PDB file of C-alpha atoms in Angstrom:
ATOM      1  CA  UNK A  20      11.558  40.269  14.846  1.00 46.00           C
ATOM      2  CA  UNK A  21      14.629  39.537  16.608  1.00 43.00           C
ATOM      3  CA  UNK A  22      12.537  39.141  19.889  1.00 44.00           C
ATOM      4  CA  UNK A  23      10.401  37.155  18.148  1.00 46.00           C
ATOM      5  CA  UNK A  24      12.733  34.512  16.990  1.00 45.00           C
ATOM      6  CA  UNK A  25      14.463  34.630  20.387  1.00 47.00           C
ATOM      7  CA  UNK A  26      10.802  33.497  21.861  1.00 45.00           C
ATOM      8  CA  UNK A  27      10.441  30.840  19.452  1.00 43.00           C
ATOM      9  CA  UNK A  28      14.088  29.476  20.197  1.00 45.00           C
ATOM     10  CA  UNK A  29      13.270  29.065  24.076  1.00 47.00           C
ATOM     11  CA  UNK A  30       9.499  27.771  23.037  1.00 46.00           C
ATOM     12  CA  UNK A  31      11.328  24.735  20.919  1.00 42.00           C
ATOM     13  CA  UNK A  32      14.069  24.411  23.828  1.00 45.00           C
ATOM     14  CA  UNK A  33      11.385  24.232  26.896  1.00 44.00           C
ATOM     15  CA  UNK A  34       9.343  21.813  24.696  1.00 41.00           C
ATOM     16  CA  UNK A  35      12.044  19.480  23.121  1.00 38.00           C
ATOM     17  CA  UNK A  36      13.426  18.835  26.988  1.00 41.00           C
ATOM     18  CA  UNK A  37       9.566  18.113  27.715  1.00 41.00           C
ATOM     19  CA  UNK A  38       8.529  14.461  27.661  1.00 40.00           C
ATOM     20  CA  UNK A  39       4.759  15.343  26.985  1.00 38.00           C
ATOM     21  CA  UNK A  40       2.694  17.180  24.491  1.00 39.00           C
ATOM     22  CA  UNK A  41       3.591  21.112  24.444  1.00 40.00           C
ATOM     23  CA  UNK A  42      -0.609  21.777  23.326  1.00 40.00           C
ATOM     24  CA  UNK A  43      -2.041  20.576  26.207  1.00 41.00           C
ATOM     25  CA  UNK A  44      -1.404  21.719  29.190  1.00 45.00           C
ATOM     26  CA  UNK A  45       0.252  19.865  31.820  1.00 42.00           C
ATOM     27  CA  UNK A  46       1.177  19.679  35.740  1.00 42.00           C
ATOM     28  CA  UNK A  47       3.757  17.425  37.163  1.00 42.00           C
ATOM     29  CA  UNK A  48       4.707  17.803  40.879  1.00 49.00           C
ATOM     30  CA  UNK A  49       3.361  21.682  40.834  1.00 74.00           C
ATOM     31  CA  UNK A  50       4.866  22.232  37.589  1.00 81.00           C
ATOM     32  CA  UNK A  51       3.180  24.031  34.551  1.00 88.00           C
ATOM     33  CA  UNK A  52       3.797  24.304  30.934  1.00 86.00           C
ATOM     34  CA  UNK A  53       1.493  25.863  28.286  1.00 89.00           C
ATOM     35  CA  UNK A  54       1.930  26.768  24.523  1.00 88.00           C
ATOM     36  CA  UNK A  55      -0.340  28.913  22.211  1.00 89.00           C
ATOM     37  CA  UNK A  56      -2.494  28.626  25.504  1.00 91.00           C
ATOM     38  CA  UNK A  57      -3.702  30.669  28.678  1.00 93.00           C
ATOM     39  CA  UNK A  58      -2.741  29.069  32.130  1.00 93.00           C
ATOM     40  CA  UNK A  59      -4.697  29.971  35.205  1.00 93.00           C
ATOM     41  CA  UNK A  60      -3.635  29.612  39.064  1.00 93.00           C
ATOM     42  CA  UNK A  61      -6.918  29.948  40.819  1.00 92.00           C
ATOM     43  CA  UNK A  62      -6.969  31.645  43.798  1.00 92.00           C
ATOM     44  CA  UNK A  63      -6.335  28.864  46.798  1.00 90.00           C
ATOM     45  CA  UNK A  64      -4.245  26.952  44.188  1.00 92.00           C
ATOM     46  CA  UNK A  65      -0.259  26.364  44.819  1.00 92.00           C
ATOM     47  CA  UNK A  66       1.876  25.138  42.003  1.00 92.00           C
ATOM     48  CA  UNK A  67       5.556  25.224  41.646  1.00 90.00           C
ATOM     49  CA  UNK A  68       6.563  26.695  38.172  1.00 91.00           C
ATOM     50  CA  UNK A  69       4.602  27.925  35.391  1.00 92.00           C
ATOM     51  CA  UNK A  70       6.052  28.310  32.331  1.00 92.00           C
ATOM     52  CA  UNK A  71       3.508  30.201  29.834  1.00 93.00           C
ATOM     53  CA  UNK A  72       4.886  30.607  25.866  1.00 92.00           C
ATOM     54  CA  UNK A  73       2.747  32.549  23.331  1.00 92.00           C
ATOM     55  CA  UNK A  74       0.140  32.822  25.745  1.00 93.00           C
ATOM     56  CA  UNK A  75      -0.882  34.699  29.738  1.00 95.00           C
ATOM     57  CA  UNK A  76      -0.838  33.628  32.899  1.00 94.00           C
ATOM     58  CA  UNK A  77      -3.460  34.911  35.457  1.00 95.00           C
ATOM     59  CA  UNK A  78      -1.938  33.621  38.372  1.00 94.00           C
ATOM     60  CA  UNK A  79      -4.503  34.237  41.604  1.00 94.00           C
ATOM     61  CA  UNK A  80      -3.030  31.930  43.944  1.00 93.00           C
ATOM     62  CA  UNK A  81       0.582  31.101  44.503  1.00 93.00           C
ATOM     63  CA  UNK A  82       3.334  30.444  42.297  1.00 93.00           C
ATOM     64  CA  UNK A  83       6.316  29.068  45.128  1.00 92.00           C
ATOM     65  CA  UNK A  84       8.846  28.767  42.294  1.00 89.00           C
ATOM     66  CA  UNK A  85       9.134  30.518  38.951  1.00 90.00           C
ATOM     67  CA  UNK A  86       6.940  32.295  36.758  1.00 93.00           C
ATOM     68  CA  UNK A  87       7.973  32.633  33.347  1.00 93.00           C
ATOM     69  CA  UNK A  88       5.478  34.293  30.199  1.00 94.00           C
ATOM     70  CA  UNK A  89       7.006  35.133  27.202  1.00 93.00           C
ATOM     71  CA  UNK A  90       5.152  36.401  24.278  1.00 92.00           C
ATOM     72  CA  UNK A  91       2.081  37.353  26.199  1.00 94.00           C
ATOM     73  CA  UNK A  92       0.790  38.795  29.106  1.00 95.00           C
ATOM     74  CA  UNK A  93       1.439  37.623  32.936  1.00 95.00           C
ATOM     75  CA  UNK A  94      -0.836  39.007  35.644  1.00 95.00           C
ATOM     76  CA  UNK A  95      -0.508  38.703  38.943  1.00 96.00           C
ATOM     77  CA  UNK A  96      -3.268  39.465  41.795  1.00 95.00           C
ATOM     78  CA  UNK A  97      -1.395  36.446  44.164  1.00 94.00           C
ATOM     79  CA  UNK A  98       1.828  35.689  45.063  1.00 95.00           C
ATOM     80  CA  UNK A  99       5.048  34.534  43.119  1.00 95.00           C
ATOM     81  CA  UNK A 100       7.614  33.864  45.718  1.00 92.00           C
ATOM     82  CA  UNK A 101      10.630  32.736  43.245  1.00 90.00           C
ATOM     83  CA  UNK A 102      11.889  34.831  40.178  1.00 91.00           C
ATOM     84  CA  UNK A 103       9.226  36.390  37.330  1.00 93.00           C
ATOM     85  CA  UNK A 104      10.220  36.993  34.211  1.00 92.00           C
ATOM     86  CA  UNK A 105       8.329  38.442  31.248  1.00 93.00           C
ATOM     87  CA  UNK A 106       9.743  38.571  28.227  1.00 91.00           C
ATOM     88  CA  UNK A 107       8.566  40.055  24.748  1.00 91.00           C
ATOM     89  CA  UNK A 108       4.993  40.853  26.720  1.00 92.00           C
ATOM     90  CA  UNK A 109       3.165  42.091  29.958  1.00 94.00           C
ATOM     91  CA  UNK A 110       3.347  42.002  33.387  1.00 95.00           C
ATOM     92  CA  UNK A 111       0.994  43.104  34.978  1.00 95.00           C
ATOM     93  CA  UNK A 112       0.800  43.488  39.282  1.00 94.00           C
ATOM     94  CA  UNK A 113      -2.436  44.492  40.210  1.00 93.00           C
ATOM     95  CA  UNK A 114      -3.703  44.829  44.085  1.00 93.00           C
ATOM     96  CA  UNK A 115      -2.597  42.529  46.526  1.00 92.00           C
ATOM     97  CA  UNK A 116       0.153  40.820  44.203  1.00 94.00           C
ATOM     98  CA  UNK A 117       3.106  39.742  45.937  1.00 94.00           C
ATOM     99  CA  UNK A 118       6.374  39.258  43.749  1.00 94.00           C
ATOM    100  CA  UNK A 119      10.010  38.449  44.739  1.00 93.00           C
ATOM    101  CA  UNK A 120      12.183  39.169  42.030  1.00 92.00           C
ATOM    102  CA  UNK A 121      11.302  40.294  38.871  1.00 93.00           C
ATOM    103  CA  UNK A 122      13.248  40.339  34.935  1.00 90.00           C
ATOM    104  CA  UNK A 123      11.574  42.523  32.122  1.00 92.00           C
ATOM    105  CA  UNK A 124      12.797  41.346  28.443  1.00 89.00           C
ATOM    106  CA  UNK A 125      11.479  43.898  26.131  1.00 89.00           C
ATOM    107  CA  UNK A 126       8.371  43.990  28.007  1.00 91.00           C
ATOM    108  CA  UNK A 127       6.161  46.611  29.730  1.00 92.00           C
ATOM    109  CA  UNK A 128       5.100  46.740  33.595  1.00 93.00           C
ATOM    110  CA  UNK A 129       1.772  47.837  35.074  1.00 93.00           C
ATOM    111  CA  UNK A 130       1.632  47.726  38.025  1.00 92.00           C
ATOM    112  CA  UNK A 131      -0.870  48.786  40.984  1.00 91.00           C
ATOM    113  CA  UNK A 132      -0.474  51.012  43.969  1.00 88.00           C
ATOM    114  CA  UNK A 133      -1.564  47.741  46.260  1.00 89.00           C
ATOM    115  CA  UNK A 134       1.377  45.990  44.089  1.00 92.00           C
ATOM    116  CA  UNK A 135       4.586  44.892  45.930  1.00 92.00           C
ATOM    117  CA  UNK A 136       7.471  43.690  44.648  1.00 93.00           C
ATOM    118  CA  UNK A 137       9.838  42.449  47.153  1.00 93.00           C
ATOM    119  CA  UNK A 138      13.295  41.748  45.558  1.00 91.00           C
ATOM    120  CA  UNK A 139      14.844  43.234  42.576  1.00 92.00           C
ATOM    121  CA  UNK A 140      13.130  44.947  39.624  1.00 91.00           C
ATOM    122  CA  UNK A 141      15.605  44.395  36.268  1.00 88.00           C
ATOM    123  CA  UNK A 142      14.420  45.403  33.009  1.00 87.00           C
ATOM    124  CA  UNK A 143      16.706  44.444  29.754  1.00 79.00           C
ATOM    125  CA  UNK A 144      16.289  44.815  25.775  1.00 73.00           C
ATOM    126  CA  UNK A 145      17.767  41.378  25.285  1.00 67.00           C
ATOM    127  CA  UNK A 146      18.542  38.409  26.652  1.00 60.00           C
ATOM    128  CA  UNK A 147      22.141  38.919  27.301  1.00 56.00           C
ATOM    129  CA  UNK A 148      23.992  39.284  30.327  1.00 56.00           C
ATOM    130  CA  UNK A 149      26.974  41.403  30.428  1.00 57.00           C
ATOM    131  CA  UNK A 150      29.940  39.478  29.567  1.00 59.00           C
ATOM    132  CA  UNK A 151      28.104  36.829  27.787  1.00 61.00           C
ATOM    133  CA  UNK A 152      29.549  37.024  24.393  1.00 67.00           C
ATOM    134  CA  UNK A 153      32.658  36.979  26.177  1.00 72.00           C
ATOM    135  CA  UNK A 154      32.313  33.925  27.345  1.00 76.00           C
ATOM    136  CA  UNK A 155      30.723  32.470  24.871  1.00 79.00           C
ATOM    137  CA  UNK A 156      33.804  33.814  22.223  1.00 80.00           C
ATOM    138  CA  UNK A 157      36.396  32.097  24.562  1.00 86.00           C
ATOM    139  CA  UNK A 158      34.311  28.584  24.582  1.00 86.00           C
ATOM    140  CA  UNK A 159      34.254  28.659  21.164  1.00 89.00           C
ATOM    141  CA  UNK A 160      37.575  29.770  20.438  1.00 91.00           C
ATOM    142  CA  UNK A 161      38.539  26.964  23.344  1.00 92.00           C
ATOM    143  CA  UNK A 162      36.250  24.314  21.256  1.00 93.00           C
ATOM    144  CA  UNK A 163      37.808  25.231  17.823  1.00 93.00           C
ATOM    145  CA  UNK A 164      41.324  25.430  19.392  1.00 94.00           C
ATOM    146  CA  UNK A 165      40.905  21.776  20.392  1.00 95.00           C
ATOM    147  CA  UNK A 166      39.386  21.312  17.583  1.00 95.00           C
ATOM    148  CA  UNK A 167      42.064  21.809  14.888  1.00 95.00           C
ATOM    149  CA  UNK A 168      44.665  21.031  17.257  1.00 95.00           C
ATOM    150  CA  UNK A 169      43.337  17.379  16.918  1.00 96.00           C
ATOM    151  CA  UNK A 170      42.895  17.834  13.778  1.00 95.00           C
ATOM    152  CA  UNK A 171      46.316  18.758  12.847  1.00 95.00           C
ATOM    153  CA  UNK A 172      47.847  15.713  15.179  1.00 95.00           C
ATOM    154  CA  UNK A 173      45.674  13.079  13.020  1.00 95.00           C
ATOM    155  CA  UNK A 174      47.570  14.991  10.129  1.00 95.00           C
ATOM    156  CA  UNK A 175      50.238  14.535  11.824  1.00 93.00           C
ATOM    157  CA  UNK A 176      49.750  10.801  12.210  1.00 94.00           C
ATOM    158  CA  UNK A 177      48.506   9.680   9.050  1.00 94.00           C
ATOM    159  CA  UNK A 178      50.312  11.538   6.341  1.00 92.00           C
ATOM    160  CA  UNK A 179      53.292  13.048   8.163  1.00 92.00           C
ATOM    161  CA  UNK A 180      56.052  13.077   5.882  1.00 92.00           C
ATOM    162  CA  UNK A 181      52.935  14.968   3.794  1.00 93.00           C
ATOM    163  CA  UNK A 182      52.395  17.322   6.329  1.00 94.00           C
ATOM    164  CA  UNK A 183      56.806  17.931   7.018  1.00 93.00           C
ATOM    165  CA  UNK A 184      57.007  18.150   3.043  1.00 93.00           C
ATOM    166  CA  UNK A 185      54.143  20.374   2.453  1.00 94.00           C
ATOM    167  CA  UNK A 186      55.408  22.934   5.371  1.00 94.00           C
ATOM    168  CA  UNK A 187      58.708  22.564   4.431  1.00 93.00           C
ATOM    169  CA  UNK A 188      58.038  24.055   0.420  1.00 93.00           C
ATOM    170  CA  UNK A 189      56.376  27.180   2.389  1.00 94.00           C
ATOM    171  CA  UNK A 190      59.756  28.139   2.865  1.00 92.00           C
ATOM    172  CA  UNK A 191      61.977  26.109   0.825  1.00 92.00           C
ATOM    173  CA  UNK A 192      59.881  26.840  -2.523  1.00 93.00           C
ATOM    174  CA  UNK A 193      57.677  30.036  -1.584  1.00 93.00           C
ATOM    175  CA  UNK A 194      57.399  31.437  -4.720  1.00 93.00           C
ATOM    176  CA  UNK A 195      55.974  27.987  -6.310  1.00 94.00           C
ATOM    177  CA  UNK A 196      54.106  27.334  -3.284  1.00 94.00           C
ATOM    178  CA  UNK A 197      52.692  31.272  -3.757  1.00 94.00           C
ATOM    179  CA  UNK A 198      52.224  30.011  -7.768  1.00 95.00           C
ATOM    180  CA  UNK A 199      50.539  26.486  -6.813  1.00 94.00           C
ATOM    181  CA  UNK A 200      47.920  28.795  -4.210  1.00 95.00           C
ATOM    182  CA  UNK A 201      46.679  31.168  -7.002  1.00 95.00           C
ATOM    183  CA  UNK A 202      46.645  28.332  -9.050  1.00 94.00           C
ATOM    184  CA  UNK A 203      44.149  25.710  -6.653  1.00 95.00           C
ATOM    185  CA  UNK A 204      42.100  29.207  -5.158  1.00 96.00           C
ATOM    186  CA  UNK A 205      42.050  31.048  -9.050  1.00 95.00           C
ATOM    187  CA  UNK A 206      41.810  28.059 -11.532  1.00 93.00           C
ATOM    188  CA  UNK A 207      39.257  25.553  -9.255  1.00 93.00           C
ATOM    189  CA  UNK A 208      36.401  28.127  -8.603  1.00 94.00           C
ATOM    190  CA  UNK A 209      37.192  28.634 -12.523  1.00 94.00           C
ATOM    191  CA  UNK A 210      36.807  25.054 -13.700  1.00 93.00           C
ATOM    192  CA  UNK A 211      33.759  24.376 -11.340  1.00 92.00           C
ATOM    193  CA  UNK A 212      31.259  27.362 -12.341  1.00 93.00           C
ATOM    194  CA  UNK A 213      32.549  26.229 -16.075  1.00 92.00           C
ATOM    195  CA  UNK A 214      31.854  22.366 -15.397  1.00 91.00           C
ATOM    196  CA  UNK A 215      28.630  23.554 -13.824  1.00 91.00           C
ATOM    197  CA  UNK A 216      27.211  24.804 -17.291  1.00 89.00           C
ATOM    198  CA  UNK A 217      26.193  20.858 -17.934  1.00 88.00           C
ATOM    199  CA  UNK A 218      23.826  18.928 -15.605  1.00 87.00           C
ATOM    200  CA  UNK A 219      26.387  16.378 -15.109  1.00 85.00           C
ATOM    201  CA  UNK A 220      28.930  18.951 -13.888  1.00 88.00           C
ATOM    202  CA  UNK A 221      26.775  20.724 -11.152  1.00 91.00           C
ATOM    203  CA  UNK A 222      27.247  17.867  -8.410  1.00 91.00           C
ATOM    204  CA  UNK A 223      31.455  18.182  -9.427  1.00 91.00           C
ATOM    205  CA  UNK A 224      31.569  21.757  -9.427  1.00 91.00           C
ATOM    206  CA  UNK A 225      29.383  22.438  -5.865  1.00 93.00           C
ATOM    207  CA  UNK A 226      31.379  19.669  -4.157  1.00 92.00           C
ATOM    208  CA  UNK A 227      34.917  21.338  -5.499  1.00 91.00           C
ATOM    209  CA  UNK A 228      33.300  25.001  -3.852  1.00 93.00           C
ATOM    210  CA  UNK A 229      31.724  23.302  -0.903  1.00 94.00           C
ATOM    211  CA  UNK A 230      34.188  20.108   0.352  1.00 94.00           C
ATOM    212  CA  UNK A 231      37.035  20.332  -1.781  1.00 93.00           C
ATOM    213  CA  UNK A 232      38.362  24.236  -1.152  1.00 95.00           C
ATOM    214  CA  UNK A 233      37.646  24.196   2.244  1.00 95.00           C
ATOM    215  CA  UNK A 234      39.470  21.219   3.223  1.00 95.00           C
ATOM    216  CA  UNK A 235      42.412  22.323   1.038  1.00 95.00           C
ATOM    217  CA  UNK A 236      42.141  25.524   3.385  1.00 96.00           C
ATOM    218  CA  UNK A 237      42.116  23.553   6.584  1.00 96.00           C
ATOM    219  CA  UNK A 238      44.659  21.447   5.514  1.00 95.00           C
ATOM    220  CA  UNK A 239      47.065  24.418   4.199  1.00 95.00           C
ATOM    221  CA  UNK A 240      46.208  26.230   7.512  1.00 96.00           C
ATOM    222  CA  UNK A 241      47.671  22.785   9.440  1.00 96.00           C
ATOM    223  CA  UNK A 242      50.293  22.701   6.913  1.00 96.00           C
ATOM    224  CA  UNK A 243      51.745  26.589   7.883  1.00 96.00           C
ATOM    225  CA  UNK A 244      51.059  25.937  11.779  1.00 96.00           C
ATOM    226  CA  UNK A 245      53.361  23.468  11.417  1.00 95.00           C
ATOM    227  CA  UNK A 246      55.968  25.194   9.588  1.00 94.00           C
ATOM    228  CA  UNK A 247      55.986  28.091  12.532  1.00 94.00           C
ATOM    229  CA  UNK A 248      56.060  25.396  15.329  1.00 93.00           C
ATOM    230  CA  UNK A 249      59.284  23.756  13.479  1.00 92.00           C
ATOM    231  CA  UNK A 250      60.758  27.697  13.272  1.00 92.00           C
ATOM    232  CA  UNK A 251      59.855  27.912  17.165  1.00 90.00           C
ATOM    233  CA  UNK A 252      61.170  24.788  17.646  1.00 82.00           C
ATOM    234  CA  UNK A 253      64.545  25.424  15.631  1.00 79.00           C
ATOM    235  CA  UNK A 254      63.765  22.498  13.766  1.00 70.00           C
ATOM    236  CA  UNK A 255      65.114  22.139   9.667  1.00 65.00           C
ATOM    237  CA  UNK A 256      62.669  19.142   8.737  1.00 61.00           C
ATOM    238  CA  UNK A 257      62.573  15.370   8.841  1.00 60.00           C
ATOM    239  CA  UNK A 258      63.825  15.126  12.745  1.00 61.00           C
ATOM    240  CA  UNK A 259      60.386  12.881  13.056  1.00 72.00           C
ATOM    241  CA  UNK A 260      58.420  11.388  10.479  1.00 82.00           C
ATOM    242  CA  UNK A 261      55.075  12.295  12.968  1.00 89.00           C
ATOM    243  CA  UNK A 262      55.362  16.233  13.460  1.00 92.00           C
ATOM    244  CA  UNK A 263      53.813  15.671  16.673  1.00 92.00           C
ATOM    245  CA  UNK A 264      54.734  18.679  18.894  1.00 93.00           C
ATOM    246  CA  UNK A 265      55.580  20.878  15.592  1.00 93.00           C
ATOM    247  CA  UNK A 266      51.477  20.470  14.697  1.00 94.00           C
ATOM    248  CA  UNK A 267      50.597  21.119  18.266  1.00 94.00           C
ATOM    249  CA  UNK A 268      52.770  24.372  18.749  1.00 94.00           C
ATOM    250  CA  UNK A 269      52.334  26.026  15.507  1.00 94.00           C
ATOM    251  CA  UNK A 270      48.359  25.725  15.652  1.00 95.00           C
ATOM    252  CA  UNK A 271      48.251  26.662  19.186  1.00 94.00           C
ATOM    253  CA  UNK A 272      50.142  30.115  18.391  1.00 94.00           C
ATOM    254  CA  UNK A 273      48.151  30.850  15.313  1.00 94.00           C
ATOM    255  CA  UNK A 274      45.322  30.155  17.061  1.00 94.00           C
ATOM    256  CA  UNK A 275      46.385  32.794  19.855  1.00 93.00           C
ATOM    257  CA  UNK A 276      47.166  35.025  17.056  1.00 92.00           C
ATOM    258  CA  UNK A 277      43.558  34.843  15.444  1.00 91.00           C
ATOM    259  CA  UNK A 278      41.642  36.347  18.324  1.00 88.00           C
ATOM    260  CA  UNK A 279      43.782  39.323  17.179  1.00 88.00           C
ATOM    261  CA  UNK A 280      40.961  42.107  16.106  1.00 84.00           C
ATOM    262  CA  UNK A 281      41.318  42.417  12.682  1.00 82.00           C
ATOM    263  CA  UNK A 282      44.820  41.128  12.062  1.00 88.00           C
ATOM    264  CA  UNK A 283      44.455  37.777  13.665  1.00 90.00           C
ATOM    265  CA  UNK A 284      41.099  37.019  10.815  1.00 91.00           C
ATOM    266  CA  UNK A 285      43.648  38.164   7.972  1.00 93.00           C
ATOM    267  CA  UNK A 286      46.696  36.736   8.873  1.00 92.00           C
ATOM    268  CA  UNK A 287      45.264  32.970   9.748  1.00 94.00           C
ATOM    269  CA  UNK A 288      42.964  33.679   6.676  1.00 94.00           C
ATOM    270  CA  UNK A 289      45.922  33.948   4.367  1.00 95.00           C
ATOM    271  CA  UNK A 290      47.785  31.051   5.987  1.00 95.00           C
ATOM    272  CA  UNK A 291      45.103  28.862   5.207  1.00 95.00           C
ATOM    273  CA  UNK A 292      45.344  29.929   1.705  1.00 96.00           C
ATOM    274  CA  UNK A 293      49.264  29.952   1.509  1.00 94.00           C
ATOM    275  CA  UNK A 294      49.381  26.534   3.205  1.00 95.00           C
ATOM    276  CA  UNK A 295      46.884  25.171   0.720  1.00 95.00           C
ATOM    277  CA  UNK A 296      49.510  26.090  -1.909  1.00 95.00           C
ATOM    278  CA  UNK A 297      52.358  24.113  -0.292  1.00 95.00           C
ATOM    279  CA  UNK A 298      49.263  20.960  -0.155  1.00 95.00           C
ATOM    280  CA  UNK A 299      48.803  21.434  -3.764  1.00 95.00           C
ATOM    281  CA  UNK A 300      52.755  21.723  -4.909  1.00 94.00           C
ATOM    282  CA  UNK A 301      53.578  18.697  -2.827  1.00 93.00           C
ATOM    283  CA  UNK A 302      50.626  16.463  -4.396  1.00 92.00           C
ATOM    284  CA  UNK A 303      51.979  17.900  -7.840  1.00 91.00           C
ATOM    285  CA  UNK A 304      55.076  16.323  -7.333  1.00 90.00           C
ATOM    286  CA  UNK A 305      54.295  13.156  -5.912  1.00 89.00           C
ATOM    287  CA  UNK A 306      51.889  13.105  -9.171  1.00 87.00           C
ATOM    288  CA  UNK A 307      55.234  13.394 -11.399  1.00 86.00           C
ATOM    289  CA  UNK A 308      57.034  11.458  -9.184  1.00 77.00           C
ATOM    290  CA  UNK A 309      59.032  14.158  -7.209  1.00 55.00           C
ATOM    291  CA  UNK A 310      58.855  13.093  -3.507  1.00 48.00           C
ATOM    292  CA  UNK A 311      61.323  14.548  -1.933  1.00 48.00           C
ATOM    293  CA  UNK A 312      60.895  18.117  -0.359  1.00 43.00           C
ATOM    294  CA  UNK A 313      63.211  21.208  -1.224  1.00 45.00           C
ATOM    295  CA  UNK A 314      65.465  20.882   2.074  1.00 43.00           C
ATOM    296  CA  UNK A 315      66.000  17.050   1.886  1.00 44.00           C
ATOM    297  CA  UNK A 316      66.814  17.416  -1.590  1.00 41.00           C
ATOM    298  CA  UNK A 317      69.324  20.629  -0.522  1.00 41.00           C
ATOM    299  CA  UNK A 318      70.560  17.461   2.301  1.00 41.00           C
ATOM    300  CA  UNK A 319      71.339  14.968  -0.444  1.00 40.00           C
ATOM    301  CA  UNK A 320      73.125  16.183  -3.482  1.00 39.00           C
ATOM    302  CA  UNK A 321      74.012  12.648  -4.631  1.00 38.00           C
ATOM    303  CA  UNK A 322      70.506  11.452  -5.101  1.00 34.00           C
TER     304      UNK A 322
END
């Protein structure tokens, strides 16, 4: 099944980059593409590439490019003088075939004593090259990086007295920040499967589980980023209305800290959910009118 969906992946990736019907079968400058279809290469014919999905290729003639089948059957009595690949089917060489390189996918090879394959024969059970997920886990953790570092330096921009007051309680007010996280991650899943009991409710309640929490969590995990970068930075608080550099550094570490196994998924987990709190107990008390944060209060006794 997993081959399967692989095959249908590539058959909707060849075809979407196609400008022309996928059914039918078409050449363009020696190339060939056919779906849910048989191509043949007569023998005396030269084409280019030939690209064959859920279907064979009987190529007689010469292929000077690529051959690729997958989900069927390719046989070969002429000559492929690029790369063939097979995958999730058959290739079969019979006498007086002449391949260069060849790539087995989950596929089987028959192939004839008068058969010759003149480069390299590599058979795999998927489509993965070693070290792929490698690099494909350090793009993605370079794209989400980016990311939420840009994310955190709009935060930065547009609310950042929010952003210096909510970091600030992490520290300055832990235990009500702790309080105000159990409250917003306990009490709103709470409230939304109740308000979801009435048809009018269901729209509030799935956008509170499917916008509203995980925005608060994005937003807390800025929000405690930022507090670390101000620790690394030695900074108390309110040296810039625009934590700028505070943002940048905090999420950056944290960030280098997630691709921890293990730890790194718990600990930026629960600084999401921490942060959050700090979110939540700084919109409380703009809501009651308290606006400044714990340390600038600490800084001005008078007021």
């Amino acid at each position: 099944m997993k081959m399967k969906r692989t095959a249908v992946f590539l058959a909707a990736l060849v075809v979407a980059l196609m400008p022309f019907p996928a059914q039918a079968q078409e050449e363009d400058e020696g190339f060939v593409l056919r779906v849910r279809g048989d191509v043949r290469i007569a023998r005396g014919e030269v084409v280019e590439t030939v690209i064959v999905i859920n279907g064979n290729a009987f190529v007689e003639g010469t292929v000077t490019g690529g051959l690729v089948v997958i989900d069927g059957t390719a046989s070969v009595t002429g000559e492929v003088r690029g790369g063939t690949t097979v995958i999730s089917g058959n290739l079969e060489l019979r006498d007086g075939a002449r391949v260069h390189d060849v790539t087995l996918v989950r596929s089987d090879l028959q192939r004839s004593g008068g058969a010759t394959i003149t480069g390299n024969l590599r058979e795999r059970e998927n489509l993965v090259f070693p070290g792929a997920w490698a690099v494909v886990s350090i793009l993605a953790w370079l794209g989400l990086t980016v990311a939420v570092i840009a994310a955190g330096l709009v935060f930065a921009a547009i609310g950042g007295r929010q952003l210096q007051a909510a970091s600030l309680s992490l520290t300055e007010a832990a235990g009500s920040a702790v309080v105000a996280a159990v409250v917003l991650w306990v009490g709103v899943p709470v409230a939304a499967f109740m308000v979801m009991a009435t048809l009018v409710g269901i729209p509030l309640g799935i956008g509170a589980l499917l916008f509203l929490l995980p925005a608060m969590w994005l937003l807390g995990y800025i929000a405690a980023a930022t507090r670390l970068g101000m620790l690394v930075a030695g900074q108390g608080g309110g040296e810039s209305p625009h934590p700028y550099a505070a943002a940048a550094v905090g999420l950056l570490i944290t960030q280098l800290v997630a691709i921890v196994p293990g730890l790194g998924a718990l600990v930026v987990g629960l600084a999401g959910l921490w942060g959050a709190g700090g979110i939540a107990l700084v919109a409380y008390r703009a809501a009651r009118g308290t606006r400044r944060a714990p340390a600038d209060a600490a800084a001005s006794p008078a007021a």
